[in-house]
Coordinates of C-alpha atoms and ligand atoms in Angstrom, one line a residue:
M1 CA 0.0 0.0 0.0
D2 CA 1.3 3.5 -0.9
D3 CA 1.0 5.5 2.3
G4 CA 3.5 8.1 1.0
S5 CA 6.2 6.9 3.3
Y6 CA 9.5 5.7 1.9
D7 CA 13.1 5.0 2.8
L8 CA 14.4 6.8 -0.2
A9 CA 12.9 9.4 -2.6
I10 CA 14.7 9.8 -5.9
I11 CA 14.0 13.1 -7.5
G12 CA 14.4 12.9 -11.3
G13 CA 13.6 10.1 -13.6
G14 CA 16.5 10.2 -16.1
P15 CA 19.2 7.6 -16.3
A16 CA 20.7 8.5 -12.9
G17 CA 17.3 8.3 -11.2
S18 CA 16.4 5.0 -12.9
S19 CA 19.6 3.4 -12.2
A20 CA 19.4 4.5 -8.5
A21 CA 15.9 3.0 -8.3
V22 CA 17.1 -0.4 -9.5
Y23 CA 20.0 -0.4 -7.1
A24 CA 17.9 0.9 -4.1
G25 CA 15.0 -1.5 -4.8
R26 CA 17.3 -4.5 -5.1
A27 CA 19.0 -3.4 -1.8
G28 CA 15.5 -3.6 -0.2
L29 CA 14.9 0.1 0.3
R30 CA 11.3 1.2 -0.1
T31 CA 11.9 3.7 -2.9
V32 CA 9.9 6.2 -5.0
V33 CA 11.0 8.1 -8.1
L34 CA 9.5 11.6 -8.6
E35 CA 9.7 13.1 -12.1
K36 CA 8.2 16.5 -12.9
Q37 CA 7.7 15.6 -16.5
I38 CA 8.0 12.3 -18.2
S39 CA 10.9 10.0 -17.3
G40 CA 14.0 9.9 -19.5
G41 CA 15.5 13.3 -19.0
Q42 CA 17.6 14.8 -21.8
M43 CA 18.2 11.4 -23.5
M44 CA 14.5 11.6 -24.6
V45 CA 15.5 14.1 -27.3
S46 CA 18.4 12.1 -28.7
P47 CA 17.3 10.4 -32.0
L48 CA 20.0 7.7 -31.8
I49 CA 22.3 6.7 -28.9
E50 CA 25.4 4.7 -29.9
N51 CA 27.5 4.9 -26.8
W52 CA 25.4 3.1 -24.3
P53 CA 27.2 -0.2 -23.8
G54 CA 25.2 -3.2 -24.9
D55 CA 23.1 -1.3 -27.4
K56 CA 24.8 -0.7 -30.8
G57 CA 22.1 1.9 -31.6
I58 CA 18.9 2.8 -29.8
S59 CA 16.7 5.8 -29.8
G60 CA 16.6 8.0 -26.7
E61 CA 12.9 7.3 -26.5
A62 CA 13.3 3.6 -26.6
L63 CA 16.2 3.5 -24.1
S64 CA 14.1 5.7 -21.8
A65 CA 11.2 3.3 -22.0
R66 CA 13.4 0.4 -21.2
M67 CA 15.0 2.1 -18.2
K68 CA 11.5 3.1 -17.0
Q69 CA 10.2 -0.5 -17.2
H70 CA 13.3 -1.8 -15.5
A71 CA 13.2 0.8 -12.7
E72 CA 9.5 0.2 -12.1
L73 CA 10.2 -3.4 -11.2
Y74 CA 11.8 -2.0 -8.0
A75 CA 10.2 1.4 -7.3
P76 CA 7.0 3.2 -8.3
L77 CA 7.6 6.1 -10.7
K78 CA 5.4 9.2 -10.2
E79 CA 5.6 11.2 -13.4
F80 CA 4.3 14.8 -13.6
T81 CA 5.0 15.1 -10.0
E82 CA 6.9 18.3 -9.1
V83 CA 8.6 18.8 -5.8
E84 CA 7.4 22.2 -4.5
G85 CA 8.9 22.2 -1.1
I86 CA 10.9 20.1 1.4
E87 CA 11.1 20.3 5.2
R88 CA 13.1 18.3 7.5
D89 CA 11.7 17.0 10.7
G90 CA 14.3 15.1 12.7
G91 CA 15.6 12.4 10.5
L92 CA 12.6 12.5 8.1
F93 CA 12.2 14.6 4.9
H94 CA 8.7 15.9 4.2
L95 CA 8.3 16.5 0.4
R96 CA 5.4 18.6 -0.7
T97 CA 4.7 17.7 -4.3
S98 CA 2.2 18.8 -6.9
E99 CA 0.5 15.3 -6.4
G100 CA 0.5 15.2 -2.6
D101 CA 2.9 14.7 0.3
I102 CA 5.7 12.2 0.6
R103 CA 8.0 11.3 3.5
S104 CA 11.4 9.7 3.1
K105 CA 14.5 9.0 5.2
A106 CA 16.9 9.8 2.4
I107 CA 16.9 11.7 -0.9
I108 CA 18.8 11.3 -4.1
I109 CA 18.9 14.5 -6.3
A110 CA 19.0 13.4 -9.9
T111 CA 17.4 16.5 -11.5
G112 CA 19.9 16.9 -14.3
A113 CA 20.8 19.9 -16.3
T114 CA 19.2 21.8 -19.2
H115 CA 21.0 22.9 -22.3
R116 CA 20.8 26.7 -22.7
K117 CA 18.9 27.5 -25.9
L118 CA 19.5 30.3 -28.4
G119 CA 15.7 31.0 -28.5
V120 CA 15.6 31.6 -32.3
P121 CA 12.9 30.5 -34.7
G122 CA 13.4 26.9 -36.0
E123 CA 15.6 25.8 -33.0
E124 CA 12.9 23.9 -31.2
E125 CA 11.1 22.6 -34.3
L126 CA 14.3 21.2 -35.8
S127 CA 15.7 19.9 -32.5
G128 CA 16.6 16.2 -33.2
K129 CA 16.3 16.9 -36.9
G130 CA 19.7 18.5 -37.4
V131 CA 19.7 20.9 -34.4
S132 CA 21.6 19.2 -31.6
F133 CA 23.0 20.1 -28.2
C134 CA 25.4 17.2 -27.9
A135 CA 28.2 16.6 -30.4
T136 CA 29.4 13.3 -28.7
C137 CA 25.8 12.0 -29.0
D138 CA 24.8 13.1 -32.5
G139 CA 28.0 14.1 -34.3
F140 CA 28.5 10.8 -36.0
F141 CA 25.4 11.2 -38.1
F142 CA 26.9 14.2 -39.8
K143 CA 30.2 12.7 -40.9
G144 CA 31.3 14.3 -44.2
R145 CA 28.6 17.0 -44.0
D146 CA 28.5 20.8 -43.4
V147 CA 27.8 21.7 -39.8
I148 CA 28.0 24.7 -37.6
V149 CA 28.9 24.9 -33.9
V150 CA 27.5 27.9 -32.0
G151 CA 29.3 29.2 -28.9
G152 CA 32.7 30.4 -27.8
G153 CA 33.3 28.4 -24.6
N154 CA 35.3 25.2 -24.0
T155 CA 32.3 23.1 -24.9
A156 CA 31.9 24.8 -28.3
L157 CA 35.5 24.5 -29.2
L158 CA 35.7 20.9 -28.1
Y159 CA 32.6 20.2 -30.2
A160 CA 34.2 21.8 -33.2
I161 CA 37.4 19.8 -32.8
Y162 CA 35.5 16.6 -32.2
L163 CA 33.3 17.1 -35.3
N164 CA 36.3 18.1 -37.4
N165 CA 38.1 14.9 -36.3
I166 CA 35.2 12.7 -37.3
G167 CA 35.1 14.3 -40.8
C168 CA 32.5 17.0 -40.6
H169 CA 33.1 20.3 -42.4
V170 CA 32.8 22.7 -39.4
K171 CA 32.2 26.4 -39.1
L172 CA 32.4 27.8 -35.5
V173 CA 30.0 30.7 -35.1
H174 CA 30.5 33.0 -32.1
R175 CA 28.8 36.2 -31.1
R176 CA 32.0 38.0 -30.1
D177 CA 35.3 38.5 -31.8
A178 CA 37.2 36.5 -29.1
F179 CA 36.6 33.1 -27.6
R180 CA 36.3 32.6 -23.9
A181 CA 37.6 29.0 -24.3
E182 CA 41.0 28.1 -22.9
K183 CA 44.0 28.9 -25.1
A184 CA 45.0 25.3 -25.7
L185 CA 41.6 24.7 -27.4
Q186 CA 41.8 27.9 -29.4
D187 CA 45.3 26.8 -30.6
Q188 CA 43.9 23.4 -31.6
V189 CA 41.0 25.0 -33.5
A190 CA 43.6 27.1 -35.4
K191 CA 45.9 24.1 -35.9
F192 CA 43.2 22.0 -37.5
G193 CA 42.2 25.0 -39.7
I194 CA 38.6 25.0 -38.4
E195 CA 36.8 28.0 -40.0
T196 CA 35.6 30.6 -37.5
V197 CA 32.7 33.0 -38.1
L198 CA 33.1 35.7 -35.4
S199 CA 30.9 38.5 -34.3
S200 CA 28.0 36.6 -35.7
V201 CA 24.8 35.2 -34.4
V202 CA 22.2 32.7 -35.7
E203 CA 19.0 34.4 -36.5
R204 CA 17.0 31.4 -37.4
F205 CA 17.1 27.8 -38.6
L206 CA 15.4 26.8 -41.8
G207 CA 14.2 23.4 -43.0
E208 CA 11.0 21.3 -43.4
D209 CA 11.7 17.8 -42.1
S210 CA 15.4 18.4 -41.4
L211 CA 17.7 21.3 -41.1
D212 CA 18.7 22.9 -44.4
K213 CA 20.1 26.3 -43.6
A214 CA 21.1 28.6 -40.8
V215 CA 20.6 32.3 -41.2
I216 CA 23.7 34.0 -39.8
K217 CA 23.9 37.7 -39.1
D218 CA 27.2 39.5 -39.1
L219 CA 27.0 41.9 -36.2
R220 CA 29.7 44.2 -37.7
T221 CA 28.0 44.8 -41.0
G222 CA 24.4 44.0 -40.0
L223 CA 24.1 41.8 -43.0
S224 CA 22.4 38.3 -42.9
K225 CA 23.1 35.4 -45.1
E226 CA 21.8 31.8 -45.5
L227 CA 24.4 29.1 -44.8
P228 CA 23.5 25.6 -46.1
V229 CA 24.1 23.2 -43.2
A230 CA 23.0 19.6 -42.3
G231 CA 23.8 20.0 -38.6
A232 CA 23.9 22.8 -36.0
F233 CA 25.5 22.0 -32.6
I234 CA 24.5 24.6 -30.0
A235 CA 27.0 24.9 -27.1
V236 CA 26.1 28.1 -25.3
G237 CA 26.2 26.7 -21.8
E238 CA 24.0 24.6 -19.6
E239 CA 21.9 25.4 -16.6
P240 CA 21.9 22.9 -13.7
N241 CA 18.3 22.1 -12.5
N242 CA 19.3 22.9 -8.9
G243 CA 15.9 24.1 -7.5
V244 CA 15.5 21.0 -5.3
A245 CA 19.2 21.2 -4.2
K246 CA 18.6 24.8 -3.1
M247 CA 15.5 23.8 -1.2
L248 CA 17.6 21.3 0.7
G249 CA 20.4 23.8 1.4
V250 CA 22.9 21.5 -0.4
E251 CA 26.3 23.0 -1.2
L252 CA 26.7 24.0 -4.9
D253 CA 29.9 24.8 -6.9
H254 CA 30.4 28.2 -8.6
E255 CA 28.4 27.1 -11.6
G256 CA 25.4 25.9 -9.5
Y257 CA 26.2 22.1 -9.7
V258 CA 25.9 20.0 -6.6
N259 CA 29.2 19.2 -4.8
V260 CA 29.5 15.5 -4.0
E261 CA 32.0 13.2 -2.5
R262 CA 33.2 10.1 -4.3
D263 CA 30.3 8.2 -2.8
M264 CA 27.8 10.8 -4.1
R265 CA 26.9 12.2 -0.7
T266 CA 26.4 15.9 -0.4
N267 CA 27.1 18.1 2.6
V268 CA 23.6 17.5 3.9
P269 CA 23.2 14.2 5.8
G270 CA 20.8 11.9 4.1
V271 CA 21.0 13.7 0.8
F272 CA 22.9 12.3 -2.2
A273 CA 23.2 13.4 -5.8
A274 CA 23.8 11.7 -9.1
G275 CA 24.0 12.4 -12.9
D276 CA 24.2 15.7 -14.7
I277 CA 23.3 17.8 -11.6
T278 CA 26.8 16.9 -10.2
G279 CA 28.5 18.5 -13.3
G280 CA 31.4 16.7 -15.0
L281 CA 31.0 14.5 -18.1
K282 CA 27.3 14.6 -19.0
Q283 CA 26.7 11.1 -20.5
I284 CA 24.1 8.5 -19.9
V285 CA 26.6 5.9 -18.8
V286 CA 28.1 8.3 -16.3
A287 CA 24.7 9.2 -14.9
A288 CA 23.7 5.6 -14.6
G289 CA 27.0 4.8 -12.8
E290 CA 26.5 7.7 -10.4
G291 CA 23.0 6.6 -9.7
A292 CA 24.2 3.2 -8.7
V293 CA 26.8 4.7 -6.3
A294 CA 24.3 7.1 -4.8
A295 CA 21.8 4.4 -4.1
T296 CA 24.4 2.1 -2.6
S297 CA 25.6 5.0 -0.4
A298 CA 22.0 5.8 0.7
F299 CA 21.5 2.1 1.6
E300 CA 24.7 2.0 3.6
S301 CA 23.8 5.3 5.3
L302 CA 20.3 4.0 6.2
M303 CA 21.7 0.8 7.6
S304 CA 24.1 2.6 9.8
P305 CA 23.6 2.3 13.6
Y306 CA 22.2 5.9 13.6
W307 CA 19.2 4.8 11.5
L308 CA 18.8 1.3 13.0
T309 CA 18.2 2.9 16.4
R310 CA 15.4 5.0 15.0
G311 CA 13.2 1.9 14.3
Ligands
LIG1 P1 30.3 28.7 -21.2 O1 31.8 28.7 -20.8 O2 29.4 29.4 -20.3 O3 30.3 29.4 -22.6 C1 29.1 29.6 -23.3 C2 29.4 30.3 -24.6 O4 28.2 30.5 -25.3 C3 30.1 31.6 -24.4 O5 31.1 31.8 -25.4 C4 29.0 32.6 -24.7 O6 29.4 33.8 -25.3 C5 28.1 31.9 -25.6 N1 26.7 32.2 -25.4 C6 25.9 32.2 -24.3 N2 24.7 32.6 -24.6 C7 24.6 32.8 -25.9 C8 23.6 33.2 -26.8 N3 22.3 33.4 -26.4 N4 23.9 33.3 -28.1 C9 25.1 33.1 -28.6 N5 26.1 32.7 -27.8 C10 25.9 32.6 -26.5 O7 29.7 27.2 -21.4 P2 30.4 25.9 -21.8 O8 31.4 26.0 -22.9 O9 29.4 24.8 -21.9 O10 31.3 25.5 -20.5 C11 30.6 25.5 -19.2 C12 31.6 25.2 -18.1 O11 32.2 23.9 -18.3 C13 32.8 26.2 -18.2 O12 33.2 26.5 -16.9 C14 33.8 25.5 -18.9 O13 35.1 25.9 -18.7 C15 33.6 24.1 -18.4 N6 34.1 23.1 -19.4 C16 35.3 22.7 -19.3 C17 35.9 21.8 -20.2 C18 37.2 21.3 -20.1 O14 37.7 20.4 -20.9 N7 38.0 21.9 -19.2 C19 35.1 21.3 -21.3 C20 33.8 21.8 -21.4 C21 33.3 22.7 -20.4 P3 30.3 34.9 -24.6 O15 31.7 34.3 -24.6 O16 30.1 36.1 -25.5 O17 29.7 35.1 -23.2

């Protein structure tokens, strides 16, 4: 019977949350997964995933469905359930959610991060159809084709180098006349002869079923031109989804990601974090691994003498 009382509440139903649910359920913890939208997280928008071990190629949607089915063997998944507030009463967390109250002894924050968007016409419509936010996920599909990378930070330059190395014809589009990326990356971009389009912004993306062109405006001249491209990789930063972490008073780094120990514990007792919300390499396999570690640490923490004496 679901009386809203759990050992562990996992907040976020992406790969980190699903993996944590499997490990926690198998360890015997009464576990619930709360997801404010539908489960899957950012992998839902990936048309094809080729770097998840054991699957040579699988759509993000299909992998999400498989993870969801697997996790639900061990823990109920409550989709469209947003955490609106959390209070701590002794050793128990009281979570106010859009679908009612939940109590848990421990929490895993697996709320992920969101790619910052340009907010230009066509970006949303052509997302997954040529517009991508992840070169390591989707770059392979554009081998030998014309692509742009948008941004001037480390990620954008790494994307440009990665795409160039796998045989894409890359133009790096940046809004200013100087990159903020570290010099070593700038040197590599120059060494590989990657074309840069500076002081320029994307005004819109054009295409019916897939991306055909990007309209680029030169901010110095004010002139716009259409650039034929099959792919556009947007790397203008990411925003950690740290609302829940802030509610819990968890320590964040200077970019807003949750600081964790190797065992995924945060500075707040009983609170763990896993996946993209912890920063670092944002990949499904990493998130799943961190979810496993966080659940195991939560189990060990709940089995410690402190908890056992609470009955
Ligand atoms: P970032 O450093 O915040 O850079 C974002 C870039 O996007 C900036 O060049 C910015 O332009 C541009 N930008 C932002 N909003 C834009 C908009 N609306 N339109 C056009 N351009 C826009 O983000 P990041 O590259 O993803 O890196 C995030 C963090 O991870 C950084 O601290 C970075 O150092 C770190 N990182 C490290 C490595 C590594 O190997 N060490 C690799 C990747 C990331 P402006 O420059 O004009 O502001």
